[in-house]
Coordinates of C-alpha atoms in Angstrom, one line a residue:
M199 CA 0.0 0.0 0.0
H200 CA 1.8 3.1 -1.2
L201 CA 1.6 5.9 1.2
F202 CA 3.7 7.9 -1.2
R203 CA 3.5 8.4 -4.9
K204 CA 5.5 5.7 -6.6
P205 CA 8.1 7.3 -8.8
T206 CA 8.7 6.3 -12.4
R207 CA 11.9 4.4 -13.3
W208 CA 14.5 7.2 -12.7
A209 CA 17.4 5.4 -14.2
A210 CA 15.5 5.0 -17.5
V211 CA 14.5 8.6 -17.5
A212 CA 18.1 9.7 -16.8
A213 CA 19.3 7.6 -19.8
A214 CA 17.3 8.7 -22.4
A215 CA -19.5 -2.6 -25.8
G216 CA -22.6 -3.7 -24.7
V217 CA -25.3 -2.9 -22.1
F218 CA -26.2 -5.3 -19.3
L219 CA -29.2 -5.3 -16.9
A220 CA -29.3 -7.9 -14.2
A221 CA -31.4 -6.5 -11.3
A222 CA -32.6 -10.0 -10.5
A223 CA -29.1 -10.9 -9.3
L224 CA -29.6 -8.4 -6.4
P225 CA -32.6 -9.4 -4.3
A226 CA -35.0 -6.7 -3.2
G227 CA -34.6 -7.9 0.4
A228 CA -32.3 -6.3 3.0
T229 CA -28.5 -6.6 2.5
P230 CA -26.1 -7.7 5.2
F231 CA -25.1 -5.5 8.2
G232 CA -28.5 -4.0 8.6
A233 CA -28.6 -2.1 5.3
P234 CA -32.1 -1.6 3.9
P235 CA -33.4 -2.8 0.5
V236 CA -31.6 -1.3 -2.5
P237 CA -33.8 1.3 -4.2
D238 CA -34.8 0.4 -7.8
R239 CA -33.1 3.3 -9.3
Y240 CA -29.7 1.8 -8.3
R241 CA -30.4 -2.0 -8.7
S242 CA -32.2 -1.5 -12.0
Q243 CA -29.7 0.9 -13.7
R244 CA -27.9 0.0 -16.9
L245 CA -24.2 0.2 -17.3
D246 CA -23.6 2.2 -20.5
W247 CA -20.2 0.7 -21.5
R248 CA -17.8 2.8 -23.6
P249 CA -14.1 2.5 -24.5
C250 CA -11.9 3.6 -21.6
T251 CA -9.8 6.6 -22.3
G252 CA -6.2 5.6 -23.1
T253 CA -6.7 1.8 -22.8
A254 CA -8.0 0.1 -25.9
S255 CA -8.7 -3.3 -24.3
L256 CA -10.9 -1.9 -21.6
E257 CA -14.5 -0.6 -21.5
C258 CA -15.7 1.8 -18.8
A259 CA -19.0 2.9 -17.3
A260 CA -20.4 5.2 -14.6
M261 CA -22.3 3.4 -11.8
S262 CA -24.7 5.4 -9.5
V263 CA -24.5 4.3 -5.9
P264 CA -26.2 5.6 -2.7
R265 CA -24.2 8.1 -0.7
D266 CA -25.1 6.1 2.4
W267 CA -26.0 2.5 2.0
Y268 CA -27.8 2.5 5.3
H269 CA -30.1 5.4 4.3
P270 CA -30.1 5.1 0.5
D271 CA -33.0 7.5 -0.1
E272 CA -31.9 10.4 2.1
A273 CA -29.3 12.1 -0.2
A274 CA -28.1 12.4 -3.7
G275 CA -26.1 9.4 -4.9
L276 CA -22.4 9.2 -5.8
T277 CA -20.7 8.0 -9.0
V278 CA -18.4 5.0 -9.1
E279 CA -16.5 4.6 -12.3
V280 CA -16.1 0.9 -13.3
S281 CA -14.0 -0.9 -15.9
R282 CA -14.1 -4.3 -17.6
H283 CA -11.8 -6.5 -19.7
R284 CA -14.0 -9.2 -21.4
A285 CA -12.8 -12.8 -21.3
T286 CA -10.7 -13.5 -24.4
D287 CA -12.1 -17.1 -24.7
P288 CA -15.8 -17.0 -24.2
A289 CA -16.0 -20.8 -24.4
A290 CA -13.6 -21.1 -21.5
R291 CA -15.1 -18.2 -19.5
R292 CA -15.9 -19.3 -15.9
G293 CA -17.1 -16.0 -14.5
V294 CA -16.1 -12.5 -13.2
L295 CA -12.8 -11.7 -11.4
M296 CA -13.0 -8.5 -9.5
M297 CA -10.0 -6.4 -8.7
A298 CA -9.4 -3.3 -6.5
A299 CA -6.6 -0.8 -6.0
G300 CA -4.3 -0.3 -3.1
G301 CA -3.7 2.7 -1.0
P302 CA -6.5 3.5 0.0
G303 CA -6.3 6.3 -2.6
A304 CA -5.1 4.6 -5.8
S305 CA -7.0 4.1 -9.0
G306 CA -8.3 0.7 -10.0
L307 CA -9.7 1.4 -13.5
P308 CA -6.6 0.4 -15.6
R309 CA -5.7 -2.7 -13.6
P310 CA -7.7 -5.3 -15.5
A311 CA -5.7 -4.5 -18.7
R312 CA -2.4 -5.1 -16.9
L313 CA -3.6 -8.3 -15.2
A314 CA -4.9 -9.6 -18.6
T315 CA -1.6 -8.9 -20.2
Y316 CA 0.3 -10.5 -17.4
S317 CA -1.8 -13.7 -17.2
P318 CA -3.4 -14.9 -20.5
K319 CA -4.9 -17.8 -18.5
L320 CA -6.9 -15.4 -16.3
A321 CA -7.8 -13.2 -19.3
A322 CA -9.2 -16.3 -21.1
A323 CA -11.2 -17.5 -18.1
Y324 CA -12.6 -14.3 -16.6
D325 CA -14.2 -11.0 -17.3
I326 CA -11.7 -9.0 -15.3
V327 CA -13.3 -6.0 -13.7
S328 CA -12.3 -3.1 -11.4
F329 CA -13.3 0.3 -10.3
D330 CA -12.2 3.6 -8.9
Q331 CA -13.4 3.4 -5.3
R332 CA -15.7 6.1 -4.0
G333 CA -13.6 9.1 -3.2
V334 CA -10.9 8.4 -5.9
G335 CA -10.0 9.2 -9.5
A336 CA -12.9 9.2 -11.9
S337 CA -15.4 8.5 -9.2
T338 CA -16.9 11.1 -6.9
N339 CA -13.9 12.6 -5.2
V340 CA -13.3 13.5 -1.6
V341 CA -11.3 16.7 -1.3
C342 CA -9.2 18.0 1.6
A343 CA -6.2 20.3 1.4
D344 CA -4.6 21.6 -1.7
Q345 CA -1.2 20.3 -2.9
D346 CA 0.8 23.1 -1.3
K347 CA -0.6 22.3 2.1
V348 CA -0.1 18.6 1.7
D349 CA 3.5 19.3 0.6
A350 CA 4.1 21.4 3.8
L351 CA 2.5 18.7 6.0
F352 CA 4.8 15.9 4.7
G353 CA 7.8 17.8 3.3
S354 CA 8.6 20.8 5.4
G355 CA 11.5 20.8 7.9
D356 CA 12.5 17.5 9.4
L357 CA 9.9 15.1 10.9
R358 CA 12.5 13.6 13.1
D359 CA 12.8 16.9 14.9
R360 CA 11.2 16.3 18.3
S361 CA 11.6 19.8 19.6
E362 CA 8.6 21.5 21.2
R363 CA 8.4 24.0 18.3
A364 CA 8.6 21.2 15.6
V365 CA 5.9 19.1 17.3
R366 CA 3.7 22.1 17.7
Q367 CA 4.0 22.9 14.0
T368 CA 3.2 19.3 13.0
L369 CA 0.0 19.3 15.2
E370 CA -1.0 22.7 13.8
R371 CA -0.6 21.5 10.2
T372 CA -2.6 18.3 10.9
R373 CA -5.4 20.3 12.6
D374 CA -5.5 22.6 9.5
F375 CA -5.6 19.6 7.2
V376 CA -8.6 18.1 9.1
R377 CA -10.3 21.5 9.0
D378 CA -9.9 21.6 5.2
C379 CA -11.4 18.1 4.9
K380 CA -14.4 19.1 6.9
R381 CA -14.8 22.4 5.0
N382 CA -14.4 20.9 1.5
S383 CA -16.0 17.4 2.0
G384 CA -17.7 17.4 5.4
D385 CA -21.0 16.0 4.1
L386 CA -19.1 13.2 2.3
L387 CA -16.5 12.2 4.8
P388 CA -18.7 9.8 6.8
Y389 CA -19.3 7.7 3.7
I390 CA -15.8 7.3 2.4
T391 CA -15.2 4.0 4.2
T392 CA -14.4 0.4 3.3
D393 CA -17.8 -0.8 4.5
Q394 CA -19.6 1.6 2.2
A395 CA -17.3 0.6 -0.7
V396 CA -18.0 -3.1 -0.4
H397 CA -21.7 -2.4 -0.9
D398 CA -20.7 -0.6 -4.1
M399 CA -18.8 -3.7 -5.1
D400 CA -21.9 -5.9 -4.5
L401 CA -24.1 -3.6 -6.6
Y402 CA -21.5 -3.8 -9.4
R403 CA -21.5 -7.6 -9.1
S404 CA -25.3 -7.6 -9.5
L405 CA -25.3 -5.3 -12.5
L406 CA -22.8 -7.6 -14.2
G407 CA -25.3 -10.4 -13.8
A408 CA -23.0 -12.6 -11.6
E409 CA -24.3 -14.6 -8.7
K410 CA -20.7 -14.8 -7.4
V411 CA -17.4 -13.1 -8.1
S412 CA -13.8 -14.3 -7.7
Y413 CA -11.5 -11.6 -6.4
Y414 CA -7.8 -10.6 -6.5
G415 CA -6.7 -7.8 -4.2
P416 CA -3.2 -6.6 -3.2
S417 CA -2.3 -4.3 -0.3
Y418 CA -5.3 -2.2 0.9
A419 CA -7.4 -4.2 -1.6
S420 CA -6.8 -7.2 0.7
F421 CA -8.6 -5.3 3.4
L422 CA -11.4 -4.4 1.0
G423 CA -11.6 -8.0 -0.2
A424 CA -11.8 -9.5 3.3
Y425 CA -14.5 -7.0 4.2
Y426 CA -16.5 -7.8 1.1
A427 CA -16.2 -11.6 1.7
T428 CA -17.3 -11.1 5.3
E429 CA -20.3 -8.9 4.5
F430 CA -21.4 -11.0 1.4
P431 CA -20.1 -14.5 2.1
G432 CA -22.5 -16.2 -0.3
R433 CA -21.4 -14.0 -3.2
V434 CA -17.6 -14.9 -3.4
D435 CA -16.0 -17.8 -5.2
R436 CA -12.2 -17.9 -5.4
V437 CA -10.4 -15.1 -3.4
V438 CA -6.7 -14.2 -3.4
L439 CA -5.4 -11.6 -1.0
D440 CA -1.9 -10.4 -1.7
S441 CA 0.4 -8.4 0.6
N442 CA -2.1 -8.2 3.4
V443 CA -3.2 -5.4 5.7
D444 CA -4.2 -7.0 9.0
F445 CA -7.9 -6.9 8.3
T446 CA -8.6 -8.7 11.6
G447 CA -7.3 -5.7 13.6
S448 CA -7.5 -1.9 13.4
W449 CA -5.9 0.6 11.2
Q450 CA -4.1 2.0 14.2
S451 CA -2.5 -1.3 15.1
F452 CA -1.5 -1.9 11.5
L453 CA -0.1 1.5 10.7
T454 CA 1.9 1.7 13.9
G455 CA 3.6 -1.6 12.9
Q456 CA 5.0 0.0 9.7
P457 CA 8.0 1.8 11.3
L458 CA 9.5 -1.6 12.2
S459 CA 8.9 -3.2 8.8
F460 CA 10.2 -0.2 6.7
Q461 CA 13.3 0.0 8.9
R462 CA 13.8 -3.8 8.5
R463 CA 13.6 -3.6 4.7
F464 CA 15.9 -0.6 4.6
E465 CA 18.6 -2.0 6.9
Q466 CA 18.4 -5.7 6.1
D467 CA 17.8 -5.6 2.3
F468 CA 18.6 -2.3 0.7
L469 CA 21.8 -1.3 2.7
P470 CA 23.5 -4.7 2.3
W471 CA 22.7 -4.6 -1.5
L472 CA 24.0 -1.0 -1.7
A473 CA 27.3 -2.1 0.0
K474 CA 27.7 -5.0 -2.4
N475 CA 27.5 -2.5 -5.2
D476 CA 29.9 0.0 -3.7
A477 CA 32.1 0.0 -6.8
T478 CA 29.2 1.5 -8.7
Y479 CA 27.5 3.7 -6.1
H480 CA 30.3 4.6 -3.7
Q481 CA 28.1 4.7 -0.6
G482 CA 30.3 2.4 1.5
S483 CA 31.5 -1.2 1.3
T484 CA 29.5 -2.4 4.4
A485 CA 25.9 -1.9 5.4
E486 CA 27.0 0.2 8.3
E487 CA 29.1 2.5 6.1
A488 CA 26.2 2.8 3.6
K489 CA 23.8 3.8 6.4
A490 CA 26.3 6.4 7.7
S491 CA 26.4 7.8 4.1
Y492 CA 22.6 8.1 4.1
E493 CA 22.6 9.8 7.4
R494 CA 25.3 12.3 6.4
L495 CA 23.2 13.2 3.3
R496 CA 20.1 13.5 5.3
G497 CA 21.9 15.7 7.8
R498 CA 23.1 18.0 5.0
L499 CA 19.5 18.3 3.6
R500 CA 18.3 19.1 7.1
D501 CA 20.9 21.9 7.6
H502 CA 20.8 23.1 4.0
P503 CA 17.8 22.0 1.9
L504 CA 18.8 21.5 -1.7
N505 CA 17.2 23.5 -4.5
L506 CA 17.2 21.0 -7.3
D507 CA 15.9 22.5 -10.5
G508 CA 13.4 24.6 -8.6
T509 CA 12.3 21.9 -6.1
V510 CA 13.5 22.3 -2.6
I511 CA 14.6 18.9 -1.2
T512 CA 14.4 18.3 2.6
P513 CA 15.3 15.3 4.6
N514 CA 11.6 14.4 4.6
H515 CA 11.7 14.2 0.8
L516 CA 14.6 11.8 1.0
D517 CA 12.8 9.6 3.5
A518 CA 9.6 9.6 1.4
A519 CA 11.5 8.6 -1.7
T520 CA 13.4 5.9 0.1
T521 CA 10.3 4.3 1.6
S522 CA 8.6 4.3 -1.8
L523 CA 11.5 2.9 -3.7
I524 CA 12.2 0.0 -1.3
Y525 CA 8.8 -1.5 -2.1
S526 CA 10.4 -3.4 -4.9
G527 CA 14.0 -4.7 -5.3
K528 CA 13.8 -3.7 -8.9
S529 CA 13.9 0.0 -7.8
F530 CA 17.0 -0.4 -5.6
P531 CA 19.3 0.9 -8.5
D532 CA 17.0 3.9 -8.9
L533 CA 17.3 4.8 -5.2
A534 CA 21.0 4.3 -5.2
M535 CA 21.3 6.6 -8.3
A536 CA 19.1 9.2 -6.5
L537 CA 21.4 9.2 -3.5
G538 CA 24.4 9.9 -5.7
V539 CA 22.6 12.7 -7.5
L540 CA 21.5 14.3 -4.2
E541 CA 25.1 14.0 -2.8
H542 CA 26.7 15.5 -5.9
P543 CA 24.0 17.4 -7.7
D544 CA 26.4 19.7 -9.7
S545 CA 28.0 16.8 -11.5
A546 CA 24.8 14.8 -12.1
P547 CA 23.4 14.6 -15.7
P548 CA 20.6 17.1 -16.3
A549 CA 18.1 14.4 -17.1
A550 CA 18.8 12.7 -13.7
R551 CA 18.4 16.0 -11.8
Q552 CA 15.1 16.8 -13.6
A553 CA 13.7 13.3 -13.0
I554 CA 14.5 13.4 -9.3
A555 CA 13.3 16.9 -8.8
Q556 CA 10.0 15.9 -10.5
N557 CA 9.5 12.7 -8.4
L558 CA 10.5 14.1 -5.1
G559 CA 8.4 17.3 -5.4
H560 CA 5.3 15.9 -3.8
P561 CA 5.8 13.3 -1.1
L562 CA 2.1 12.6 -1.1
G563 CA -0.5 13.6 -3.6
A564 CA -3.3 15.7 -2.4
G565 CA -6.0 13.5 -3.8
F566 CA -4.4 10.3 -2.5
A567 CA -4.1 12.0 1.0
A568 CA -7.7 12.9 1.1
D569 CA -9.0 9.4 0.4
F570 CA -6.3 7.7 2.5
F571 CA -7.2 9.5 5.6
S572 CA -10.9 9.4 4.9
V573 CA -10.8 5.6 4.9
T574 CA -8.1 4.8 7.5
C575 CA -9.4 7.3 10.1
S576 CA -13.0 6.2 9.7
D577 CA -13.0 2.4 9.3
T578 CA -11.8 1.6 12.8
P579 CA -11.3 3.5 16.0
W580 CA -8.2 5.5 16.9
T581 CA -6.8 6.7 20.2
R582 CA -7.8 10.4 20.2
D583 CA -5.3 11.5 22.8
T584 CA -2.8 13.7 20.9
G585 CA -0.4 13.6 23.9
Y586 CA -0.2 9.8 23.6
W587 CA 0.8 10.1 19.9
V588 CA 3.5 12.7 20.7
R589 CA 5.0 10.3 23.2
K590 CA 4.7 7.2 21.1
S591 CA 6.0 8.8 17.9
A592 CA 9.0 10.1 19.8
T593 CA 9.9 6.5 20.7
D594 CA 9.3 5.2 17.2
T595 CA 11.3 8.0 15.7
R596 CA 14.3 6.9 17.8
T597 CA 14.0 3.2 17.2
N598 CA 12.7 3.1 13.6
P599 CA 13.2 6.5 12.1
M600 CA 12.7 5.7 8.4
A601 CA 8.9 5.6 8.9
G602 CA 8.6 6.4 12.6
A603 CA 9.3 10.0 12.0
R604 CA 6.1 10.4 10.0
E605 CA 3.9 8.6 12.6
L606 CA 2.9 11.7 14.5
T607 CA 1.6 13.3 11.3
F608 CA -0.5 10.3 10.3
A609 CA -1.8 9.5 13.7
S610 CA -2.6 13.0 14.8
V611 CA -4.8 13.4 11.6
C612 CA -6.8 10.4 12.7
A613 CA -6.9 11.5 16.3
Q614 CA -8.6 14.7 15.2
W615 CA -10.8 13.2 12.5
P616 CA -14.7 13.4 12.9
K617 CA -16.0 10.4 14.8
S618 CA -17.2 7.7 12.5
R619 CA -20.4 5.7 12.4
A620 CA -18.9 2.9 10.4
P621 CA -20.0 -0.5 11.7
H622 CA -17.6 -2.9 13.3
V623 CA -16.7 -5.7 10.8
S624 CA -15.2 -8.8 12.4
V625 CA -13.3 -10.8 9.8
T626 CA -13.3 -14.5 10.8
G627 CA -13.7 -16.5 7.6
E628 CA -16.9 -18.2 8.9
G629 CA -19.0 -19.3 6.0
L630 CA -16.3 -18.7 3.4
P631 CA -14.6 -21.0 0.9
P632 CA -10.8 -21.2 1.5
V633 CA -8.9 -18.0 0.8
L634 CA -5.4 -17.9 -0.7
M635 CA -3.1 -15.3 0.9
L636 CA 0.4 -14.2 -0.2
N637 CA 3.0 -12.1 1.7
S638 CA 6.7 -11.6 1.8
T639 CA 8.7 -11.8 5.0
H640 CA 10.3 -8.3 4.6
D641 CA 7.4 -6.5 3.0
P642 CA 8.0 -2.9 4.2
A643 CA 4.4 -1.7 3.9
T644 CA 2.3 -4.7 4.8
H645 CA 4.4 -6.4 7.4
Y646 CA 4.6 -10.1 7.6
E647 CA 3.6 -10.2 11.3
G648 CA 0.3 -8.5 10.4
A649 CA -0.3 -11.0 7.5
V650 CA 0.3 -13.9 9.9
R651 CA -2.3 -12.5 12.3
A652 CA -4.8 -12.0 9.5
H653 CA -4.1 -15.6 8.3
R654 CA -4.7 -17.0 11.7
G655 CA -7.9 -15.0 12.1
L656 CA -9.3 -16.0 8.7
K657 CA -10.6 -19.5 9.1
G658 CA -9.7 -21.9 6.3
S659 CA -7.1 -19.6 4.6
R660 CA -3.8 -20.8 3.2
L661 CA -0.7 -18.5 3.4
I662 CA 2.0 -18.6 0.8
T663 CA 5.1 -17.1 2.5
V664 CA 7.6 -15.5 0.1
H665 CA 11.1 -15.2 1.4
G666 CA 12.0 -11.8 0.2
G667 CA 11.0 -8.2 0.7
D668 CA 8.9 -7.0 -2.3
H669 CA 5.4 -5.6 -1.8
G670 CA 3.0 -7.3 -4.2
Q671 CA 3.8 -10.9 -5.0
Y672 CA 1.6 -11.8 -7.9
Q673 CA 2.3 -10.1 -11.3
A674 CA 6.0 -9.8 -10.2
G675 CA 7.5 -12.5 -12.4
N676 CA 7.8 -15.0 -9.6
A677 CA 7.0 -18.4 -11.2
C678 CA 6.4 -20.1 -7.9
V679 CA 3.8 -17.5 -6.8
D680 CA 2.2 -17.3 -10.2
A681 CA 1.7 -21.1 -10.3
Y682 CA -0.2 -21.0 -7.0
V683 CA -2.4 -18.1 -8.0
D684 CA -3.1 -19.2 -11.5
G685 CA -3.7 -22.8 -10.4
F686 CA -6.2 -21.6 -7.8
L687 CA -8.1 -18.9 -9.8
V688 CA -8.2 -20.9 -13.1
D689 CA -8.3 -24.5 -12.0
G690 CA -9.4 -24.4 -8.4
R691 CA -6.3 -25.9 -7.0
M692 CA -6.0 -24.7 -3.4
P693 CA -2.8 -25.9 -1.6
A694 CA -3.6 -28.4 1.2
A695 CA -1.5 -26.5 3.6
D696 CA 0.5 -23.3 3.9
A697 CA 3.4 -23.2 1.5
E698 CA 6.6 -21.2 0.7
C699 CA 8.3 -19.6 -2.3
E700 CA 11.6 -18.0 -2.7
G701 CA 11.5 -14.3 -3.6
N702 CA 12.8 -12.7 -6.7
P703 CA 16.6 -12.0 -6.5
L704 CA 17.7 -8.5 -6.0
P705 CA 19.0 -6.9 -9.2
A706 CA 22.7 -6.3 -10.0
G707 CA 23.8 -2.8 -10.1
P708 CA 25.6 -1.7 -13.3
G709 CA 28.7 -3.8 -13.2
G710 CA 27.9 -4.9 -9.6
A711 CA 26.6 -7.9 -7.7
A712 CA 23.1 -9.3 -7.4
S713 CA 21.8 -10.6 -4.1

């Protein structure tokens, strides 16, 4: 789940149509969790499919949904934009495979095209469908602060600074952010939740004419998929949850586990790889020396922020880029190159300077931030004592600074968020078919410990443990993982017990060593 915008490949930049109606699939009776019957204007609507902009193999449509599924007649509806990639072999088609995006805050619309290209087997067997979740992208948007304010919230100064003045500024900025959310989207905020979104998903299922859907969801989409299966257990078939948020717990417990996992990925995977490639990147021949080089660079950016082609780079920009680029080992060379450019900007190629300036400019997109906090602050309860977060974040900043330094910013937003009426959803797996789960041991964003808790809490699930550190296991070119997922989704082969795969090897730096 990307908390920060995923940069493009820096190294490369530096170098150079039908209408369906299926209201009968959604009974007129009450839906789960106390929601009343779905009004006819929603369950009887037609999806007017058209080619998706920029993606020839996809078709898109606008779906109207209630603002509040528990009071569907009380306010104007919202729009959820949906997409579909039709099965390439109609004779072999077995149903609908629904996808969703990570974040929360990312767009799901283009994802079926990528999945169909990656796995021709899935493309033949399923209509692969997705959507922009309410609050995101081409759907009705939630709006909070403008980009300048979000940049100041996550990029100004040094989030490791625990002085009274720095802490006070962080809390003032988070209060201002929440005020902006209330002012710009106050009547919408209570309804940008995972629970409301899964009702949107079930309406989409019904309009597609499917009694059941299979599901693939990575990162936050694992949370969304677990909630959907729990609230609509009779309407799911084969479910794969990849790189799992601990959906059996709270967002507070999950997000406060991230400082440890980001630090682990940085220190145990990236720094040793960087040291092995010292002949190329010159950051130190041991992990300890490479870490010292990083800290020296970070200190210089703290004392003298770098104006790089008009973008002022602070230590927070460096940490944000690092946490984003350690999601995948394939991006390690990009991060190593960026460290060298920031260390010696005057001798860097102009294209490299421009690429880094562009990608470090906004640690978190304003639209992503609005949806991310709307969901994570509302789905599950948060400790609302700001003093508690000042104390806890100070400890986490000392012990796991890579992501611990930003903990106060994230937590204090949720501590001040409007109290939510979202229902408690207890994910147990009762009444569900077996669910296939995937997670790497050093995943920085969805830590393995949380995935194990989710696996233990989801009755009948099977966990494929991948010995590596990438975030997102399927569609990553790992033959072992792909065999489990394709075998399950296409042929129904669920492993009899938990299993293991080796992760993808880390890349070789130019002229250097792979790991």
